[in-house]
Amino acid sequence: MNDSPDTCAEAVLEIVPLVMRAIRGEMRRQRTPDLSVPQFRTLAFLRQQPGASLSEVAGHIGLTLPSMSKLIDGLVARRLVTRQAAPGDRRRVTLELTGAGQAAFDTARTATRTYLARRLATLPAADRASVVQAMQLLRSSFTAAHELVAGEPLPPAGEEAAVGA
Amino acid sequence: MNDSPDTCAEAVLEIVPLVMRAIRGEMRRQRTPDLSVPQFRTLAFLRQQPGASLSEVAGHIGLTLPSMSKLIDGLVARRLVTRQAAPGDRRRVTLELTGAGQAAFDTARTATRTYLARRLATLPAADRASVVQAMQLLRSSFTAAHELVAGEPLPPAGEEAAVGA
DNA sequence: TATTGTTATACTCTATAACTATA
DNA sequence: TATAGTTATAGAGTATAACAATA
């Protein structure tokens, strides 16, 4: 009853956007000279994957190559990212955070995490443990190998109730 | 250890954007009415609050009046929303969904929920129940007008819950 | 010829400022 | 005068198409 895929999807569809708005709002308040959310996500990716190519970053963030190229233009202009030709294949670019780029990311992210922690501090510890566990479960569902790209078949589909629900 | 506010915040900050990206991507993929996320949220709000004014919708979605006016232009042009002068105060407009607007909302939302359900179907039922429970806990943290430990009021929690409806 | 990325161009979305209509 | 919306205009962000450089 409370564990059907549809019930779970309903709950996720209601709550995740709510929490996401809190995250985005806080990041907007904290981020440095007007860093957009995709730019911030790019910093986050390069923090974990230094030396990534433009295609790799674009694929991860979900932008086209031209769009990501322009986004990187802005980060390079602010001296948050370096862009160099890759040794061994001069077609590729190697992207890395500068010290300022690392600081910009760490500062905003820490502030946002602190904000969330203050929100979550209203819960009993046991409930927070439940939330942590659920996040791990969601990660396994949404990073699974079956990369869900448009049109690609996924696990067995449930009823596709349609219009006029 | 696993239940500290900071640990919980860290998990939320990692996973929620991941899931949100999947939600937004799937909603965008519903090309039938080709609705933007704010347009979809507007339909969701009007589904629950028929007859709302432009200011009310703009405040709820988080757009300025001119931006919302243009957004509504698009919805009216597609015959998903009606816009009439309010009886008793001709300055205000009364916004309502048409039958097609209701169907567009229900279709897109159902498709997104179905997509999420297929993703979540990879989990055991007990784990889905854990996710549902955690969503309820997060709702209590992110919708309640909680005061912080230090006594400071939290920043105004925006309302992005509209996706849920 | 295939790939990796950039430039050119256009469209969407949003904001601020100025304006109209109504109260 | 104050309020509710709209129109005018501009800026950011993204996409597709065409191009350049390298493999």
Tab-separated table of C-alpha atoms (C1' of nucleotides) in Angstrom:
chain	number	residue	atom	x	y	z
A	1	MET	CA	0.000	0.000	0.000
A	2	ASN	CA	2.567	2.531	1.099
A	3	ASP	CA	5.360	0.814	-0.769
A	4	SER	CA	4.027	0.645	-4.305
A	5	PRO	CA	6.188	2.283	-6.960
A	6	ASP	CA	3.401	4.748	-7.745
A	7	THR	CA	2.939	5.793	-4.136
A	8	CYS	CA	6.656	6.262	-3.755
A	9	ALA	CA	6.857	8.225	-7.002
A	10	GLU	CA	4.026	10.443	-5.807
A	11	ALA	CA	5.890	11.250	-2.614
A	12	VAL	CA	9.149	11.940	-4.428
A	13	LEU	CA	7.380	14.150	-6.969
A	14	GLU	CA	5.837	16.178	-4.184
A	15	ILE	CA	8.821	16.604	-1.873
A	16	VAL	CA	11.964	16.682	-3.995
A	17	PRO	CA	11.010	19.917	-5.775
A	18	LEU	CA	10.235	21.466	-2.415
A	19	VAL	CA	13.647	20.633	-1.005
A	20	MET	CA	15.353	21.548	-4.251
A	21	ARG	CA	13.885	25.006	-4.132
A	22	ALA	CA	15.339	25.490	-0.661
A	23	ILE	CA	18.727	24.372	-1.935
A	24	ARG	CA	18.656	26.612	-4.977
A	25	GLY	CA	17.453	29.580	-2.992
A	26	GLU	CA	20.225	29.217	-0.470
A	27	MET	CA	22.874	28.721	-3.115
A	28	ARG	CA	21.685	31.873	-4.837
A	29	ARG	CA	22.095	33.790	-1.609
A	30	GLN	CA	25.585	32.437	-1.002
A	31	ARG	CA	27.246	32.084	-4.337
A	32	THR	CA	29.936	34.486	-5.445
A	33	PRO	CA	29.552	37.111	-8.167
A	34	ASP	CA	26.348	35.805	-9.654
A	35	LEU	CA	27.192	32.214	-10.380
A	36	SER	CA	24.344	30.410	-12.100
A	37	VAL	CA	23.246	27.001	-10.895
A	38	PRO	CA	24.679	25.181	-13.931
A	39	GLN	CA	27.951	27.028	-13.418
A	40	PHE	CA	27.990	25.975	-9.816
A	41	ARG	CA	27.268	22.393	-10.781
A	42	THR	CA	30.152	22.601	-13.234
A	43	LEU	CA	32.470	23.690	-10.440
A	44	ALA	CA	31.191	20.785	-8.367
A	45	PHE	CA	31.903	18.328	-11.166
A	46	LEU	CA	35.390	19.681	-11.791
A	47	ARG	CA	36.088	19.515	-8.086
A	48	GLN	CA	35.629	15.775	-8.274
A	49	GLN	CA	36.851	15.227	-11.826
A	50	PRO	CA	39.752	17.580	-12.393
A	51	GLY	CA	41.054	17.493	-15.930
A	52	ALA	CA	37.697	16.543	-17.443
A	53	SER	CA	37.073	17.428	-21.080
A	54	LEU	CA	34.352	19.738	-22.331
A	55	SER	CA	32.284	16.819	-23.612
A	56	GLU	CA	32.507	15.038	-20.295
A	57	VAL	CA	31.329	18.069	-18.379
A	58	ALA	CA	28.586	18.845	-20.891
A	59	GLY	CA	27.311	15.302	-20.708
A	60	HIS	CA	27.262	15.322	-16.953
A	61	ILE	CA	25.558	18.700	-16.574
A	62	GLY	CA	23.129	18.044	-19.397
A	63	LEU	CA	24.040	20.872	-21.751
A	64	THR	CA	25.012	20.844	-25.405
A	65	LEU	CA	28.644	21.406	-26.323
A	66	PRO	CA	28.128	24.994	-27.539
A	67	SER	CA	26.218	25.893	-24.391
A	68	MET	CA	28.861	24.374	-22.169
A	69	SER	CA	31.579	26.094	-24.159
A	70	LYS	CA	29.970	29.446	-23.408
A	71	LEU	CA	29.393	28.550	-19.782
A	72	ILE	CA	33.082	27.702	-19.449
A	73	ASP	CA	33.943	30.989	-21.147
A	74	GLY	CA	32.323	32.732	-18.216
A	75	LEU	CA	34.108	30.617	-15.619
A	76	VAL	CA	37.464	31.175	-17.329
A	77	ALA	CA	36.811	34.922	-17.544
A	78	ARG	CA	36.240	34.933	-13.779
A	79	ARG	CA	39.420	32.934	-13.306
A	80	LEU	CA	37.575	30.099	-11.605
A	81	VAL	CA	38.522	27.500	-14.231
A	82	THR	CA	41.504	26.895	-16.519
A	83	ARG	CA	41.105	25.565	-20.046
A	84	GLN	CA	44.095	23.985	-21.772
A	85	ALA	CA	44.694	21.765	-24.770
A	86	ALA	CA	45.037	18.156	-23.666
A	87	PRO	CA	48.501	16.660	-24.104
A	88	GLY	CA	48.333	13.799	-26.566
A	89	ASP	CA	45.113	14.979	-28.247
A	90	ARG	CA	45.055	18.642	-29.000
A	91	ARG	CA	41.360	18.542	-29.953
A	92	ARG	CA	40.363	17.963	-26.371
A	93	VAL	CA	40.425	20.554	-23.642
A	94	THR	CA	41.467	19.878	-20.088
A	95	LEU	CA	39.390	21.753	-17.530
A	96	GLU	CA	40.496	22.368	-13.980
A	97	LEU	CA	39.489	24.555	-11.063
A	98	THR	CA	41.753	27.369	-9.992
A	99	GLY	CA	42.292	27.999	-6.306
A	100	ALA	CA	39.606	30.661	-6.507
A	101	GLY	CA	37.302	28.190	-8.227
A	102	GLN	CA	37.780	25.673	-5.447
A	103	ALA	CA	37.120	28.341	-2.862
A	104	ALA	CA	34.002	29.567	-4.632
A	105	PHE	CA	32.619	26.069	-4.677
A	106	ASP	CA	33.589	25.158	-1.144
A	107	THR	CA	32.231	28.367	0.333
A	108	ALA	CA	28.833	28.140	-1.325
A	109	ARG	CA	28.469	24.462	-0.705
A	110	THR	CA	29.414	24.682	2.938
A	111	ALA	CA	26.971	27.506	3.505
A	112	THR	CA	24.208	25.560	1.799
A	113	ARG	CA	24.958	22.417	3.766
A	114	THR	CA	24.886	24.408	6.991
A	115	TYR	CA	21.535	25.869	6.018
A	116	LEU	CA	20.135	22.417	5.307
A	117	ALA	CA	21.571	21.107	8.555
A	118	ARG	CA	19.732	23.823	10.437
A	119	ARG	CA	16.537	22.797	8.750
A	120	LEU	CA	17.132	19.120	9.477
A	121	ALA	CA	18.077	19.815	13.068
A	122	THR	CA	14.358	20.099	13.740
A	123	LEU	CA	14.052	16.338	13.279
A	124	PRO	CA	14.846	13.671	15.883
A	125	ALA	CA	18.149	11.916	15.237
A	126	ALA	CA	16.425	8.672	14.335
A	127	ASP	CA	14.427	10.443	11.658
A	128	ARG	CA	17.572	11.979	10.221
A	129	ALA	CA	19.053	8.506	9.991
A	130	SER	CA	15.973	7.478	8.036
A	131	VAL	CA	16.484	10.350	5.660
A	132	VAL	CA	20.126	9.419	5.142
A	133	GLN	CA	19.165	5.859	4.398
A	134	ALA	CA	16.494	6.966	1.923
A	135	MET	CA	18.970	9.201	0.124
A	136	GLN	CA	21.253	6.214	-0.351
A	137	LEU	CA	18.348	4.224	-1.756
A	138	LEU	CA	17.463	7.008	-4.164
A	139	ARG	CA	21.048	7.210	-5.305
A	140	SER	CA	20.982	3.556	-6.210
A	141	SER	CA	17.773	4.119	-8.191
A	142	PHE	CA	18.901	7.225	-10.029
A	143	THR	CA	22.509	6.444	-10.815
A	144	ALA	CA	21.865	2.857	-11.834
A	145	ALA	CA	23.676	1.483	-14.850
A	146	HIS	CA	20.563	1.655	-17.007
A	147	GLU	CA	21.178	5.272	-17.844
A	148	LEU	CA	17.770	6.496	-18.637
A	149	VAL	CA	18.166	8.467	-21.784
A	150	ALA	CA	15.210	9.497	-23.850
A	151	GLY	CA	13.360	6.566	-25.237
A	152	GLU	CA	15.625	3.909	-23.878
A	153	PRO	CA	13.738	1.056	-22.296
A	154	LEU	CA	13.875	0.783	-18.563
A	155	PRO	CA	12.654	-1.763	-16.096
A	156	PRO	CA	9.174	-3.153	-16.599
A	157	ALA	CA	6.685	-0.348	-16.926
A	158	GLY	CA	3.679	-0.182	-14.689
A	159	GLU	CA	0.276	0.877	-15.826
A	160	GLU	CA	0.475	3.968	-17.915
A	161	ALA	CA	-2.694	5.589	-16.819
A	162	ALA	CA	-3.152	8.379	-19.217
A	163	VAL	CA	-5.176	11.491	-19.589
A	164	GLY	CA	-8.004	12.582	-17.391
A	165	ALA	CA	-6.661	10.880	-14.300
B	1	MET	CA	27.224	9.358	13.588
B	2	ASN	CA	24.973	8.799	10.634
B	3	ASP	CA	22.221	10.908	12.111
B	4	SER	CA	23.960	14.232	12.654
B	5	PRO	CA	22.378	17.236	10.949
B	6	ASP	CA	25.527	17.763	8.899
B	7	THR	CA	25.665	14.170	7.676
B	8	CYS	CA	22.006	14.312	6.762
B	9	ALA	CA	22.459	17.654	5.009
B	10	GLU	CA	25.364	16.226	3.051
B	11	ALA	CA	23.249	13.325	1.837
B	12	VAL	CA	20.339	15.567	0.895
B	13	LEU	CA	22.643	17.969	-0.923
B	14	GLU	CA	24.082	15.139	-2.960
B	15	ILE	CA	20.929	13.240	-3.874
B	16	VAL	CA	18.093	15.751	-4.178
B	17	PRO	CA	19.650	17.587	-7.141
B	18	LEU	CA	20.247	14.246	-8.806
B	19	VAL	CA	16.600	13.239	-8.517
B	20	MET	CA	15.395	16.724	-9.411
B	21	ARG	CA	17.366	16.612	-12.603
B	22	ALA	CA	15.605	13.393	-13.538
B	23	ILE	CA	12.223	14.949	-12.803
B	24	ARG	CA	12.904	18.063	-14.842
B	25	GLY	CA	14.345	16.081	-17.701
B	26	GLU	CA	11.334	13.829	-17.887
B	27	MET	CA	8.885	16.703	-17.689
B	28	ARG	CA	10.713	18.420	-20.514
B	29	ARG	CA	10.529	15.241	-22.496
B	30	GLN	CA	6.736	15.304	-22.411
B	31	ARG	CA	6.497	17.080	-25.692
B	32	THR	CA	2.776	16.799	-26.211
B	33	PRO	CA	2.005	20.222	-24.779
B	34	ASP	CA	5.688	21.133	-24.552
B	35	LEU	CA	5.294	22.930	-21.264
B	36	SER	CA	8.097	24.625	-19.401
B	37	VAL	CA	8.548	23.799	-15.747
B	38	PRO	CA	7.128	27.126	-14.533
B	39	GLN	CA	4.179	26.721	-16.884
B	40	PHE	CA	3.584	23.271	-15.524
B	41	ARG	CA	3.778	24.551	-11.974
B	42	THR	CA	1.275	27.246	-12.897
B	43	LEU	CA	-1.148	24.623	-14.159
B	44	ALA	CA	-0.602	22.705	-10.937
B	45	PHE	CA	-1.393	25.760	-8.848
B	46	LEU	CA	-4.507	26.605	-10.842
B	47	ARG	CA	-5.654	23.019	-10.541
B	48	GLN	CA	-5.801	23.532	-6.798
B	49	GLN	CA	-6.669	27.216	-6.721
B	50	PRO	CA	-9.056	27.875	-9.587
B	51	GLY	CA	-9.936	31.535	-9.980
B	52	ALA	CA	-6.614	32.773	-8.592
B	53	SER	CA	-5.421	36.219	-9.648
B	54	LEU	CA	-2.247	36.958	-11.569
B	55	SER	CA	-0.566	38.325	-8.450
B	56	GLU	CA	-1.446	35.243	-6.461
B	57	VAL	CA	-0.027	32.914	-9.072
B	58	ALA	CA	3.089	35.048	-9.573
B	59	GLY	CA	3.745	35.103	-5.832
B	60	HIS	CA	3.323	31.381	-5.539
B	61	ILE	CA	5.508	30.474	-8.506
B	62	GLY	CA	8.120	33.094	-7.692
B	63	LEU	CA	7.974	35.212	-10.840
B	64	THR	CA	7.436	38.933	-11.297
B	65	LEU	CA	4.082	40.158	-12.553
B	66	PRO	CA	5.303	40.921	-16.087
B	67	SER	CA	6.940	37.511	-16.383
B	68	MET	CA	3.839	35.770	-15.146
B	69	SER	CA	1.698	37.857	-17.469
B	70	LYS	CA	3.720	36.614	-20.417
B	71	LEU	CA	3.715	33.063	-19.162
B	72	ILE	CA	-0.079	33.217	-18.929
B	73	ASP	CA	-0.192	34.685	-22.443
B	74	GLY	CA	1.333	31.437	-23.649
B	75	LEU	CA	-1.061	29.268	-21.697
B	76	VAL	CA	-4.054	31.273	-22.924
B	77	ALA	CA	-2.818	31.084	-26.526
B	78	ARG	CA	-2.704	27.310	-26.165
B	79	ARG	CA	-6.193	27.364	-24.689
B	80	LEU	CA	-5.014	25.743	-21.477
B	81	VAL	CA	-6.052	28.661	-19.259
B	82	THR	CA	-8.816	31.273	-19.345
B	83	ARG	CA	-8.224	34.860	-18.248
B	84	GLN	CA	-11.211	37.027	-17.326
B	85	ALA	CA	-11.793	40.283	-15.503
B	86	ALA	CA	-12.829	39.579	-11.930
B	87	PRO	CA	-16.392	40.544	-11.092
B	88	GLY	CA	-16.381	43.257	-8.443
B	89	ASP	CA	-12.851	44.467	-9.218
B	90	ARG	CA	-12.131	44.820	-12.870
B	91	ARG	CA	-8.436	45.386	-12.252
B	92	ARG	CA	-7.933	41.793	-11.199
B	93	VAL	CA	-7.939	38.825	-13.508
B	94	THR	CA	-9.472	35.476	-12.726
B	95	LEU	CA	-7.429	32.543	-14.005
B	96	GLU	CA	-8.824	29.066	-14.530
B	97	LEU	CA	-7.806	25.890	-16.290
B	98	THR	CA	-9.722	24.784	-19.339
B	99	GLY	CA	-10.540	21.139	-19.804
B	100	ALA	CA	-7.487	20.902	-22.033
B	101	GLY	CA	-5.429	22.595	-19.323
B	102	GLN	CA	-6.524	20.057	-16.764
B	103	ALA	CA	-5.731	17.252	-19.181
B	104	ALA	CA	-2.313	18.717	-20.009
B	105	PHE	CA	-1.462	18.873	-16.351
B	106	ASP	CA	-2.711	15.432	-15.554
B	107	THR	CA	-0.990	13.906	-18.567
B	108	ALA	CA	2.405	15.439	-17.907
B	109	ARG	CA	2.295	14.743	-14.227
B	110	THR	CA	1.135	11.187	-14.716
B	111	ALA	CA	3.881	10.553	-17.244
B	112	THR	CA	6.505	11.928	-14.871
B	113	ARG	CA	5.160	9.946	-11.961
B	114	THR	CA	5.137	6.820	-14.095
B	115	TYR	CA	8.722	7.463	-15.073
B	116	LEU	CA	9.722	7.853	-11.436
B	117	ALA	CA	7.773	4.752	-10.520
B	118	ARG	CA	9.705	2.755	-13.103
B	119	ARG	CA	12.920	4.016	-11.605
B	120	LEU	CA	11.777	3.175	-8.089
B	121	ALA	CA	10.521	-0.222	-9.147
B	122	THR	CA	14.142	-1.345	-8.997
B	123	LEU	CA	13.988	-1.128	-5.208
B	124	PRO	CA	12.532	-3.730	-2.846
B	125	ALA	CA	9.147	-2.754	-1.480
B	126	ALA	CA	10.517	-2.247	2.012
B	127	ASP	CA	13.029	0.248	0.678
B	128	ARG	CA	10.314	2.145	-1.129
B	129	ALA	CA	8.425	2.383	2.134
B	130	SER	CA	11.560	3.885	3.659
B	131	VAL	CA	11.710	6.456	0.898
B	132	VAL	CA	8.067	7.379	1.415
B	133	GLN	CA	8.646	7.796	5.108
B	134	ALA	CA	11.715	9.967	4.519
B	135	MET	CA	9.775	12.185	2.112
B	136	GLN	CA	7.207	12.782	4.824
B	137	LEU	CA	9.963	13.705	7.241
B	138	LEU	CA	11.486	16.116	4.758
B	139	ARG	CA	8.105	17.703	4.178
B	140	SER	CA	7.827	18.423	7.871
B	141	SER	CA	11.281	20.001	7.831
B	142	PHE	CA	10.800	22.079	4.723
B	143	THR	CA	7.200	23.224	4.920
B	144	ALA	CA	6.701	23.908	8.597
B	145	ALA	CA	7.400	27.432	9.806
B	146	HIS	CA	9.962	26.115	12.217
B	147	GLU	CA	12.010	28.428	14.309
B	148	LEU	CA	15.670	27.677	14.583
B	149	VAL	CA	17.475	26.617	17.683
B	150	ALA	CA	19.056	30.018	18.014
B	151	GLY	CA	15.643	31.564	17.780
B	152	GLU	CA	16.157	33.163	14.410
B	153	PRO	CA	13.382	32.628	11.944
B	154	LEU	CA	14.332	30.714	8.864
B	155	PRO	CA	14.487	32.477	5.544
B	156	PRO	CA	11.114	32.410	3.848
B	157	ALA	CA	10.665	28.946	2.479
B	158	GLY	CA	9.668	29.482	-1.079
B	159	GLU	CA	6.895	27.516	-2.587
B	160	GLU	CA	8.074	25.166	-5.230
B	161	ALA	CA	5.786	22.499	-3.953
B	162	ALA	CA	3.486	23.231	-6.833
B	163	VAL	CA	4.839	20.322	-8.810
B	164	GLY	CA	3.206	18.106	-6.285
B	165	ALA	CA	-0.258	19.527	-6.196
C	1	DT	C1'	36.665	10.971	-42.856
C	2	DA	C1'	35.597	11.255	-37.864
C	3	DT	C1'	36.218	13.764	-33.459
C	4	DT	C1'	36.343	17.695	-30.496
C	5	DG	C1'	35.306	22.097	-29.744
C	6	DT	C1'	34.080	27.058	-31.189
C	7	DT	C1'	31.513	30.676	-33.609
C	8	DA	C1'	27.161	32.512	-35.575
C	9	DT	C1'	22.548	33.054	-34.999
C	10	DA	C1'	17.988	32.777	-33.044
C	11	DC	C1'	14.616	31.753	-29.574
C	12	DT	C1'	12.890	31.388	-24.746
C	13	DC	C1'	12.620	33.056	-20.298
C	14	DT	C1'	13.064	36.469	-17.036
C	15	DA	C1'	13.701	41.169	-15.174
C	16	DT	C1'	13.164	46.414	-14.722
C	17	DA	C1'	10.835	50.537	-16.250
C	18	DA	C1'	7.058	52.871	-18.138
C	19	DC	C1'	2.280	52.802	-19.135
C	20	DT	C1'	-3.097	51.853	-18.860
C	21	DA	C1'	-7.185	50.904	-16.461
C	22	DT	C1'	-9.654	50.616	-12.290
C	23	DA	C1'	-10.446	51.594	-7.413
D	1	DT	C1'	-3.166	58.248	-5.040
D	2	DA	C1'	-2.852	53.363	-4.856
D	3	DT	C1'	-3.470	48.852	-6.955
D	4	DA	C1'	-3.553	45.177	-10.741
D	5	DG	C1'	-1.873	44.107	-15.037
D	6	DT	C1'	0.256	44.923	-19.570
D	7	DT	C1'	3.614	46.627	-22.881
D	8	DA	C1'	8.399	47.881	-24.055
D	9	DT	C1'	12.893	46.758	-23.773
D	10	DA	C1'	17.057	44.369	-22.418
D	11	DG	C1'	20.015	40.568	-20.627
D	12	DA	C1'	21.020	35.832	-19.618
D	13	DG	C1'	20.960	31.156	-21.089
D	14	DT	C1'	20.274	27.600	-24.242
D	15	DA	C1'	19.769	25.285	-28.810
D	16	DT	C1'	20.756	24.209	-33.819
D	17	DA	C1'	23.707	24.922	-37.751
D	18	DA	C1'	27.958	25.976	-39.757
D	19	DC	C1'	32.831	26.169	-39.172
D	20	DA	C1'	37.909	25.114	-37.701
D	21	DA	C1'	41.360	22.252	-35.937
D	22	DT	C1'	43.145	17.844	-34.952
D	23	DA	C1'	43.278	12.845	-35.287
